[in-house]
PDB file of C-alpha atoms in Angstrom:
ATOM      1  CA  MET U   1      10.569 -47.803  27.723  1.00 60.00           C
ATOM      2  CA  GLY U   2       7.133 -46.553  28.807  1.00 54.00           C
ATOM      3  CA  THR U   3       8.702 -43.910  31.076  1.00 54.00           C
ATOM      4  CA  ALA U   4      10.994 -42.690  28.300  1.00 54.00           C
ATOM      5  CA  LEU U   5       8.024 -42.364  25.970  1.00 51.00           C
ATOM      6  CA  ALA U   6       6.045 -40.461  28.610  1.00 45.00           C
ATOM      7  CA  VAL U   7       8.980 -38.088  29.238  1.00 44.00           C
ATOM      8  CA  HIS U   8       9.393 -37.530  25.504  1.00 52.00           C
ATOM      9  CA  LEU U   9       5.682 -36.768  25.058  1.00 47.00           C
ATOM     10  CA  LEU U  10       5.655 -34.414  28.049  1.00 46.00           C
ATOM     11  CA  LYS U  11       8.655 -32.495  26.734  1.00 51.00           C
ATOM     12  CA  ARG U  12       7.120 -32.238  23.296  1.00 54.00           C
ATOM     13  CA  TYR U  13       3.707 -31.236  24.648  1.00 51.00           C
ATOM     14  CA  SER U  14       5.238 -28.692  27.011  1.00 45.00           C
ATOM     15  CA  THR U  15       7.143 -27.048  24.165  1.00 42.00           C
ATOM     16  CA  VAL U  16       4.038 -26.731  22.020  1.00 40.00           C
ATOM     17  CA  ARG U  17       2.058 -25.383  24.960  1.00 41.00           C
ATOM     18  CA  SER U  18       4.580 -22.658  25.768  1.00 37.00           C
ATOM     19  CA  THR U  19       4.795 -21.679  22.104  1.00 40.00           C
ATOM     20  CA  LEU U  20       1.038 -21.217  21.953  1.00 41.00           C
ATOM     21  CA  THR U  21       0.893 -19.169  25.136  1.00 39.00           C
ATOM     22  CA  ALA U  22       3.542 -16.812  23.725  1.00 45.00           C
ATOM     23  CA  TYR U  23       0.995 -15.744  21.089  1.00 50.00           C
ATOM     24  CA  GLU U  24      -1.942 -15.091  23.425  1.00 59.00           C
ATOM     25  CA  ASP U  25      -1.615 -11.299  23.231  1.00 77.00           C
ATOM     26  CA  GLY U  26      -0.894 -11.043  19.532  1.00 89.00           C
ATOM     27  CA  LEU U  27       2.093 -11.578  17.301  1.00 93.00           C
ATOM     28  CA  PRO U  28       5.532 -11.785  18.893  1.00 93.00           C
ATOM     29  CA  GLN U  29       7.358  -8.475  18.448  1.00 94.00           C
ATOM     30  CA  ARG U  30       9.925  -9.933  16.039  1.00 95.00           C
ATOM     31  CA  LYS U  31       7.261 -11.313  13.701  1.00 95.00           C
ATOM     32  CA  LEU U  32       5.185  -8.150  13.946  1.00 95.00           C
ATOM     33  CA  SER U  33       8.250  -6.073  13.025  1.00 95.00           C
ATOM     34  CA  GLN U  34       8.888  -8.314  10.007  1.00 96.00           C
ATOM     35  CA  VAL U  35       5.314  -7.860   8.806  1.00 97.00           C
ATOM     36  CA  LEU U  36       5.338  -4.081   9.307  1.00 96.00           C
ATOM     37  CA  GLU U  37       8.642  -3.746   7.454  1.00 97.00           C
ATOM     38  CA  TYR U  38       7.349  -5.945   4.615  1.00 97.00           C
ATOM     39  CA  VAL U  39       4.212  -3.806   4.292  1.00 97.00           C
ATOM     40  CA  GLN U  40       6.243  -0.579   4.129  1.00 96.00           C
ATOM     41  CA  THR U  41       8.671  -2.058   1.595  1.00 96.00           C
ATOM     42  CA  TYR U  42       6.025  -3.450  -0.759  1.00 97.00           C
ATOM     43  CA  LEU U  43       3.234  -0.919  -0.193  1.00 96.00           C
ATOM     44  CA  ASP U  44       3.186  -0.004  -3.889  1.00 95.00           C
ATOM     45  CA  GLN U  45       2.546  -3.631  -4.843  1.00 96.00           C
ATOM     46  CA  ASP U  46      -0.291  -6.093  -4.333  1.00 95.00           C
ATOM     47  CA  ILE U  47       0.165  -7.362  -0.764  1.00 96.00           C
ATOM     48  CA  LYS U  48      -1.609 -10.665  -0.243  1.00 96.00           C
ATOM     49  CA  LEU U  49      -2.672 -12.143   3.070  1.00 96.00           C
ATOM     50  CA  VAL U  50      -1.039 -15.434   2.133  1.00 97.00           C
ATOM     51  CA  ASP U  51       2.333 -13.661   1.769  1.00 96.00           C
ATOM     52  CA  LEU U  52       2.062 -12.034   5.199  1.00 97.00           C
ATOM     53  CA  ALA U  53       1.026 -15.319   6.806  1.00 96.00           C
ATOM     54  CA  GLU U  54       3.907 -17.180   5.140  1.00 96.00           C
ATOM     55  CA  LEU U  55       6.313 -14.512   6.358  1.00 96.00           C
ATOM     56  CA  THR U  56       5.355 -15.387   9.938  1.00 95.00           C
ATOM     57  CA  GLY U  57       5.095 -19.135   9.346  1.00 95.00           C
ATOM     58  CA  MET U  58       1.418 -19.209  10.330  1.00 95.00           C
ATOM     59  CA  SER U  59      -1.874 -20.115   8.716  1.00 95.00           C
ATOM     60  CA  GLN U  60      -3.811 -17.195   7.257  1.00 96.00           C
ATOM     61  CA  TYR U  61      -6.564 -17.587   9.857  1.00 96.00           C
ATOM     62  CA  TYR U  62      -4.190 -17.671  12.823  1.00 95.00           C
ATOM     63  CA  PHE U  63      -2.093 -14.808  11.459  1.00 96.00           C
ATOM     64  CA  CYS U  64      -5.210 -12.623  11.028  1.00 96.00           C
ATOM     65  CA  ARG U  65      -6.321 -13.289  14.592  1.00 95.00           C
ATOM     66  CA  LEU U  66      -2.932 -12.488  16.097  1.00 96.00           C
ATOM     67  CA  PHE U  67      -2.351  -9.470  13.861  1.00 96.00           C
ATOM     68  CA  LYS U  68      -5.685  -7.973  14.869  1.00 95.00           C
ATOM     69  CA  GLN U  69      -4.855  -8.589  18.552  1.00 94.00           C
ATOM     70  CA  SER U  70      -1.549  -6.795  18.036  1.00 94.00           C
ATOM     71  CA  MET U  71      -2.672  -3.870  15.882  1.00 93.00           C
ATOM     72  CA  GLY U  72      -6.385  -3.513  16.588  1.00 93.00           C
ATOM     73  CA  VAL U  73      -7.280  -3.796  12.893  1.00 95.00           C
ATOM     74  CA  SER U  74      -7.232  -6.544  10.284  1.00 96.00           C
ATOM     75  CA  PRO U  75      -4.190  -6.881   8.005  1.00 97.00           C
ATOM     76  CA  TYR U  76      -6.270  -5.514   5.110  1.00 96.00           C
ATOM     77  CA  GLN U  77      -7.332  -2.447   7.093  1.00 96.00           C
ATOM     78  CA  PHE U  78      -3.749  -1.870   8.241  1.00 97.00           C
ATOM     79  CA  VAL U  79      -2.383  -2.002   4.680  1.00 97.00           C
ATOM     80  CA  LEU U  80      -5.143   0.351   3.549  1.00 97.00           C
ATOM     81  CA  GLN U  81      -4.336   2.799   6.377  1.00 96.00           C
ATOM     82  CA  GLN U  82      -0.656   2.738   5.432  1.00 97.00           C
ATOM     83  CA  ARG U  83      -1.505   3.403   1.781  1.00 97.00           C
ATOM     84  CA  ILE U  84      -3.682   6.360   2.736  1.00 97.00           C
ATOM     85  CA  GLU U  85      -0.911   7.759   4.966  1.00 96.00           C
ATOM     86  CA  ARG U  86       1.639   7.434   2.166  1.00 97.00           C
ATOM     87  CA  ALA U  87      -0.803   9.096  -0.231  1.00 97.00           C
ATOM     88  CA  LYS U  88      -1.138  12.023   2.196  1.00 97.00           C
ATOM     89  CA  GLN U  89       2.646  12.436   2.184  1.00 96.00           C
ATOM     90  CA  LEU U  90       2.948  12.180  -1.594  1.00 96.00           C
ATOM     91  CA  LEU U  91       0.040  14.547  -2.211  1.00 96.00           C
ATOM     92  CA  GLN U  92       2.130  17.292  -0.636  1.00 95.00           C
ATOM     93  CA  GLN U  93       4.437  17.020  -3.658  1.00 94.00           C
ATOM     94  CA  LYS U  94       2.410  19.134  -6.075  1.00 93.00           C
ATOM     95  CA  GLU U  95       4.449  18.006  -9.096  1.00 96.00           C
ATOM     96  CA  LEU U  96       3.118  14.437  -8.760  1.00 96.00           C
ATOM     97  CA  ALA U  97      -0.137  13.745 -10.572  1.00 97.00           C
ATOM     98  CA  ILE U  98      -2.822  12.175  -8.399  1.00 97.00           C
ATOM     99  CA  ALA U  99      -2.875   9.169 -10.746  1.00 97.00           C
ATOM    100  CA  ASP U 100       0.858   8.695 -10.073  1.00 97.00           C
ATOM    101  CA  VAL U 101       0.293   9.000  -6.322  1.00 97.00           C
ATOM    102  CA  ALA U 102      -2.333   6.263  -6.600  1.00 97.00           C
ATOM    103  CA  LEU U 103       0.081   3.872  -8.300  1.00 97.00           C
ATOM    104  CA  LEU U 104       2.951   4.696  -5.926  1.00 97.00           C
ATOM    105  CA  CYS U 105       0.694   3.801  -3.001  1.00 97.00           C
ATOM    106  CA  GLY U 106      -0.496   0.482  -4.410  1.00 96.00           C
ATOM    107  CA  PHE U 107      -3.953   1.526  -5.572  1.00 96.00           C
ATOM    108  CA  LYS U 108      -5.171   0.111  -8.873  1.00 95.00           C
ATOM    109  CA  ASN U 109      -5.982   3.538 -10.297  1.00 96.00           C
ATOM    110  CA  GLN U 110      -6.861   7.108  -9.365  1.00 96.00           C
ATOM    111  CA  SER U 111     -10.542   6.266  -8.921  1.00 97.00           C
ATOM    112  CA  HIS U 112      -9.714   3.533  -6.417  1.00 96.00           C
ATOM    113  CA  LEU U 113      -7.522   5.958  -4.453  1.00 97.00           C
ATOM    114  CA  THR U 114     -10.176   8.679  -4.533  1.00 97.00           C
ATOM    115  CA  THR U 115     -12.933   6.368  -3.282  1.00 97.00           C
ATOM    116  CA  LEU U 116     -10.921   4.923  -0.394  1.00 97.00           C
ATOM    117  CA  PHE U 117      -9.218   8.232   0.449  1.00 97.00           C
ATOM    118  CA  ARG U 118     -12.580  10.010   0.719  1.00 97.00           C
ATOM    119  CA  LYS U 119     -13.998   7.180   2.831  1.00 96.00           C
ATOM    120  CA  SER U 120     -11.007   7.411   5.189  1.00 95.00           C
ATOM    121  CA  THR U 121     -10.477  11.181   5.403  1.00 95.00           C
ATOM    122  CA  GLY U 122     -13.788  12.694   4.359  1.00 96.00           C
ATOM    123  CA  VAL U 123     -12.226  14.625   1.458  1.00 96.00           C
ATOM    124  CA  THR U 124     -10.904  13.747  -1.983  1.00 96.00           C
ATOM    125  CA  PRO U 125      -7.159  13.653  -2.681  1.00 97.00           C
ATOM    126  CA  ARG U 126      -7.464  16.858  -4.752  1.00 96.00           C
ATOM    127  CA  ILE U 127      -9.147  18.750  -1.918  1.00 96.00           C
ATOM    128  CA  PHE U 128      -6.612  17.355   0.562  1.00 95.00           C
ATOM    129  CA  ARG U 129      -3.759  18.545  -1.661  1.00 94.00           C
ATOM    130  CA  ASN U 130      -5.188  22.068  -1.804  1.00 92.00           C
ATOM    131  CA  LEU U 131      -5.730  22.414   1.955  1.00 89.00           C
TER     132      LEU U 131
END
C-alpha cells in the first residue's frame, strides 16, 4: 500500500513538474496563437486581462508573466500596439472619419486614439493620414 501511494505521488508530481517546465520560456505556441487570434478578432472591443487569462486556463499573474516572456511586452502593451497598427491601416481610407477609426480600433473616443497614437508614433492621426 505504501509503495502504491509513493508511485502514485511520484507520477502525479512528475506530471506537474513537466507541465511547469514547458512554460519556462513563455506561453506554449498553441495558447499564444489562441490569444493572438482572440486579440485580432475582438480588437474593436474592450479586451480584459481576465478574459485572456481564462482563454489560456491560467491565473492573470501567471499569464502576464508568460505572455511577456513570449512577446517581450505586457498584454496591455501588445493590445495597444495592435490597435495602433490597425488605426494606421484604417487611416489610409480617407473616407473614414478619425472618430470612426478610433471606435473600430477599440479606443473609447477620438481623443483617446489621438493621445495614444501620438505617444506611439510621434504624430497625430490626422498628420499621419496626410503623410
